[in-house]
Structures are given as structure tokens and as C-alpha cells.
Amino acid sequence: MNYKELAKDILQLHTPDPQVILKLAREQQETLKKFDESFKDGVEVLAKAHAQLIAAQESEAVWKTIADKADQRRLEAESRLAEAEDLIKRGHDGWQKAQAEVERLRAQLTFGLTPDKTNH
């Protein structure tokens, strides 16, 4: 056997069968196809999650605005309530003063004095 034949025999032993190479290529192609489908599904899920996040942020902003307005209205109502309480107190104080004046005038009339004539 000469070196050429020996080299040819060695190459045949170390060279895979084309059918095996084709089978491996098809398996790799199928694996890549599955990976591509999974990647596309992942991108779709990510896009949906991102859309939900944006919607949640927008909803949160709307609720924050509503809460801020409600808080502002509560503060305004508390202010009006304080004003009303002050008016009631002043009205009550005025009523008490008027009642005291009525009692004073009755007392003067009871003793025969005219309201504009006082005993000093």
C-alpha cells in the first residue's frame, strides 16, 4: 500500500457520511426553528407585559389625580366648616349679648325707668 492509498483510507475513516451531516444539519435547523418560535413568543409576551405596564402607569396617574382632587376638596370643605363654625360662634355670642341687653332693658322697665334713662 502506498501513501496515497493510505491517505485515502484515513480520509474515508475520518470523513463522516454525507447522510449523517445532512441529518445533523436538519436537526440543527429544526432546533433553530423552535428557538426562533420561542423567541417570537417571548417578544410577544414582553410586548403585552409592556403594554400592561403602561396601562397600569396611566391608571395610577389617573387615580393619583383623582386622589389629589379629593384631598383638595376635603381641605376646602374643612376650611368652609371652620368658617361656618366661626360664624355660628359669632352668631351665638351676638345672640347672648342681645339676650343680655333684652334682660337689662326688661329690668329697667320693671323698675319704671326708660331704656335711655339709666340710674347712675
mmCIF file of C-alpha atoms in Angstrom:
data_model
loop_
_atom_site.group_PDB
_atom_site.id
_atom_site.type_symbol
_atom_site.label_atom_id
_atom_site.label_comp_id
_atom_site.label_asym_id
_atom_site.label_seq_id
_atom_site.Cartn_x
_atom_site.Cartn_y
_atom_site.Cartn_z
ATOM 1 C CA MET A 1 0.000 0.000 0.000
ATOM 2 C CA ASN A 2 1.388 3.341 -0.908
ATOM 3 C CA TYR A 3 0.962 6.609 0.908
ATOM 4 C CA LYS A 4 -1.784 7.842 -1.403
ATOM 5 C CA GLU A 5 -3.954 4.841 -0.737
ATOM 6 C CA LEU A 6 -3.242 5.058 2.981
ATOM 7 C CA ALA A 7 -4.187 8.738 2.998
ATOM 8 C CA LYS A 8 -7.370 7.921 1.080
ATOM 9 C CA ASP A 9 -8.280 5.191 3.587
ATOM 10 C CA ILE A 10 -7.583 7.526 6.522
ATOM 11 C CA LEU A 11 -9.727 10.274 4.974
ATOM 12 C CA GLN A 12 -12.580 7.848 4.436
ATOM 13 C CA LEU A 13 -12.389 6.740 8.063
ATOM 14 C CA HIS A 14 -12.428 10.333 9.375
ATOM 15 C CA THR A 15 -14.887 11.810 6.890
ATOM 16 C CA PRO A 16 -18.480 11.474 8.074
ATOM 17 C CA ASP A 17 -21.122 10.129 5.819
ATOM 18 C CA PRO A 18 -22.956 12.916 3.918
ATOM 19 C CA GLN A 19 -26.268 11.482 5.135
ATOM 20 C CA VAL A 20 -25.109 11.910 8.744
ATOM 21 C CA ILE A 21 -24.063 15.501 8.030
ATOM 22 C CA LEU A 22 -27.428 16.170 6.364
ATOM 23 C CA LYS A 23 -29.285 14.634 9.324
ATOM 24 C CA LEU A 24 -27.310 16.763 11.801
ATOM 25 C CA ALA A 25 -27.953 19.886 9.711
ATOM 26 C CA ARG A 26 -31.688 19.164 9.656
ATOM 27 C CA GLU A 27 -31.730 18.623 13.422
ATOM 28 C CA GLN A 28 -29.886 21.899 13.935
ATOM 29 C CA GLN A 29 -32.268 23.657 11.562
ATOM 30 C CA GLU A 30 -35.245 22.244 13.487
ATOM 31 C CA THR A 31 -33.684 23.347 16.792
ATOM 32 C CA LEU A 32 -33.116 26.850 15.390
ATOM 33 C CA LYS A 33 -36.702 26.954 14.133
ATOM 34 C CA LYS A 34 -38.008 26.049 17.622
ATOM 35 C CA PHE A 35 -35.711 28.649 19.173
ATOM 36 C CA ASP A 36 -36.978 31.264 16.710
ATOM 37 C CA GLU A 37 -40.608 30.431 17.565
ATOM 38 C CA SER A 38 -39.844 30.599 21.288
ATOM 39 C CA PHE A 39 -38.064 33.913 20.791
ATOM 40 C CA LYS A 40 -41.038 35.324 18.871
ATOM 41 C CA ASP A 41 -43.394 34.121 21.634
ATOM 42 C CA GLY A 42 -41.132 35.734 24.224
ATOM 43 C CA VAL A 43 -41.116 39.028 22.329
ATOM 44 C CA GLU A 44 -44.922 38.907 22.105
ATOM 45 C CA VAL A 45 -45.269 38.229 25.841
ATOM 46 C CA LEU A 46 -42.816 41.046 26.570
ATOM 47 C CA ALA A 47 -44.780 43.448 24.351
ATOM 48 C CA LYS A 48 -48.038 42.546 26.130
ATOM 49 C CA ALA A 49 -46.410 42.973 29.538
ATOM 50 C CA HIS A 50 -45.029 46.352 28.472
ATOM 51 C CA ALA A 51 -48.466 47.461 27.277
ATOM 52 C CA GLN A 52 -49.977 46.356 30.598
ATOM 53 C CA LEU A 53 -47.288 48.266 32.481
ATOM 54 C CA ILE A 54 -48.027 51.432 30.511
ATOM 55 C CA ALA A 55 -51.766 50.998 31.123
ATOM 56 C CA ALA A 56 -51.135 50.482 34.841
ATOM 57 C CA GLN A 57 -48.965 53.609 34.994
ATOM 58 C CA GLU A 58 -51.632 55.625 33.200
ATOM 59 C CA SER A 59 -54.295 54.240 35.542
ATOM 60 C CA GLU A 60 -52.103 55.065 38.529
ATOM 61 C CA ALA A 61 -51.712 58.631 37.252
ATOM 62 C CA VAL A 62 -55.482 58.960 36.846
ATOM 63 C CA TRP A 63 -56.123 57.654 40.373
ATOM 64 C CA LYS A 64 -53.435 59.942 41.775
ATOM 65 C CA THR A 65 -55.113 62.912 40.082
ATOM 66 C CA ILE A 66 -58.485 61.841 41.491
ATOM 67 C CA ALA A 67 -56.978 61.408 44.966
ATOM 68 C CA ASP A 68 -55.277 64.814 44.750
ATOM 69 C CA LYS A 69 -58.551 66.466 43.725
ATOM 70 C CA ALA A 70 -60.419 64.676 46.509
ATOM 71 C CA ASP A 71 -57.807 65.805 49.021
ATOM 72 C CA GLN A 72 -58.077 69.378 47.741
ATOM 73 C CA ARG A 73 -61.875 69.253 48.063
ATOM 74 C CA ARG A 74 -61.557 67.841 51.580
ATOM 75 C CA LEU A 75 -59.266 70.729 52.554
ATOM 76 C CA GLU A 76 -61.710 73.227 51.041
ATOM 77 C CA ALA A 77 -64.609 71.606 52.922
ATOM 78 C CA GLU A 78 -62.650 71.704 56.185
ATOM 79 C CA SER A 79 -61.952 75.403 55.594
ATOM 80 C CA ARG A 80 -65.636 76.128 54.911
ATOM 81 C CA LEU A 81 -66.597 74.135 58.000
ATOM 82 C CA ALA A 82 -64.196 76.193 60.127
ATOM 83 C CA GLU A 83 -65.694 79.387 58.670
ATOM 84 C CA ALA A 84 -69.215 78.137 59.406
ATOM 85 C CA GLU A 85 -68.255 77.198 62.962
ATOM 86 C CA ASP A 86 -66.765 80.683 63.433
ATOM 87 C CA LEU A 87 -69.940 82.302 62.087
ATOM 88 C CA ILE A 88 -72.071 80.155 64.396
ATOM 89 C CA LYS A 89 -69.897 81.092 67.378
ATOM 90 C CA ARG A 90 -70.061 84.788 66.494
ATOM 91 C CA GLY A 91 -73.816 84.490 65.981
ATOM 92 C CA HIS A 92 -74.178 82.732 69.317
ATOM 93 C CA ASP A 93 -72.026 85.372 71.033
ATOM 94 C CA GLY A 94 -74.128 88.089 69.401
ATOM 95 C CA TRP A 95 -77.307 86.344 70.487
ATOM 96 C CA GLN A 96 -76.033 86.132 74.068
ATOM 97 C CA LYS A 97 -75.172 89.854 74.019
ATOM 98 C CA ALA A 98 -78.591 90.665 72.598
ATOM 99 C CA GLN A 99 -80.237 88.458 75.233
ATOM 100 C CA ALA A 100 -78.288 90.239 77.972
ATOM 101 C CA GLU A 101 -79.364 93.603 76.551
ATOM 102 C CA VAL A 102 -83.000 92.455 76.485
ATOM 103 C CA GLU A 103 -82.716 91.361 80.117
ATOM 104 C CA ARG A 104 -81.143 94.710 81.046
ATOM 105 C CA LEU A 105 -83.927 96.616 79.279
ATOM 106 C CA ARG A 106 -86.606 94.471 80.961
ATOM 107 C CA ALA A 107 -85.027 95.155 84.315
ATOM 108 C CA GLN A 108 -85.054 98.886 83.639
ATOM 109 C CA LEU A 109 -88.658 98.762 82.520
ATOM 110 C CA THR A 110 -89.577 96.746 85.575
ATOM 111 C CA PHE A 111 -88.182 99.448 87.822
ATOM 112 C CA GLY A 112 -90.000 102.164 85.851
ATOM 113 C CA LEU A 113 -87.010 103.515 84.013
ATOM 114 C CA THR A 114 -86.992 104.317 80.349
ATOM 115 C CA PRO A 115 -84.377 102.457 78.365
ATOM 116 C CA ASP A 116 -82.418 105.639 77.598
ATOM 117 C CA LYS A 117 -82.502 106.893 81.207
ATOM 118 C CA THR A 118 -80.180 104.959 83.429
ATOM 119 C CA ASN A 119 -79.674 105.343 87.164
ATOM 120 C CA HIS A 120 -76.085 106.304 87.662
#
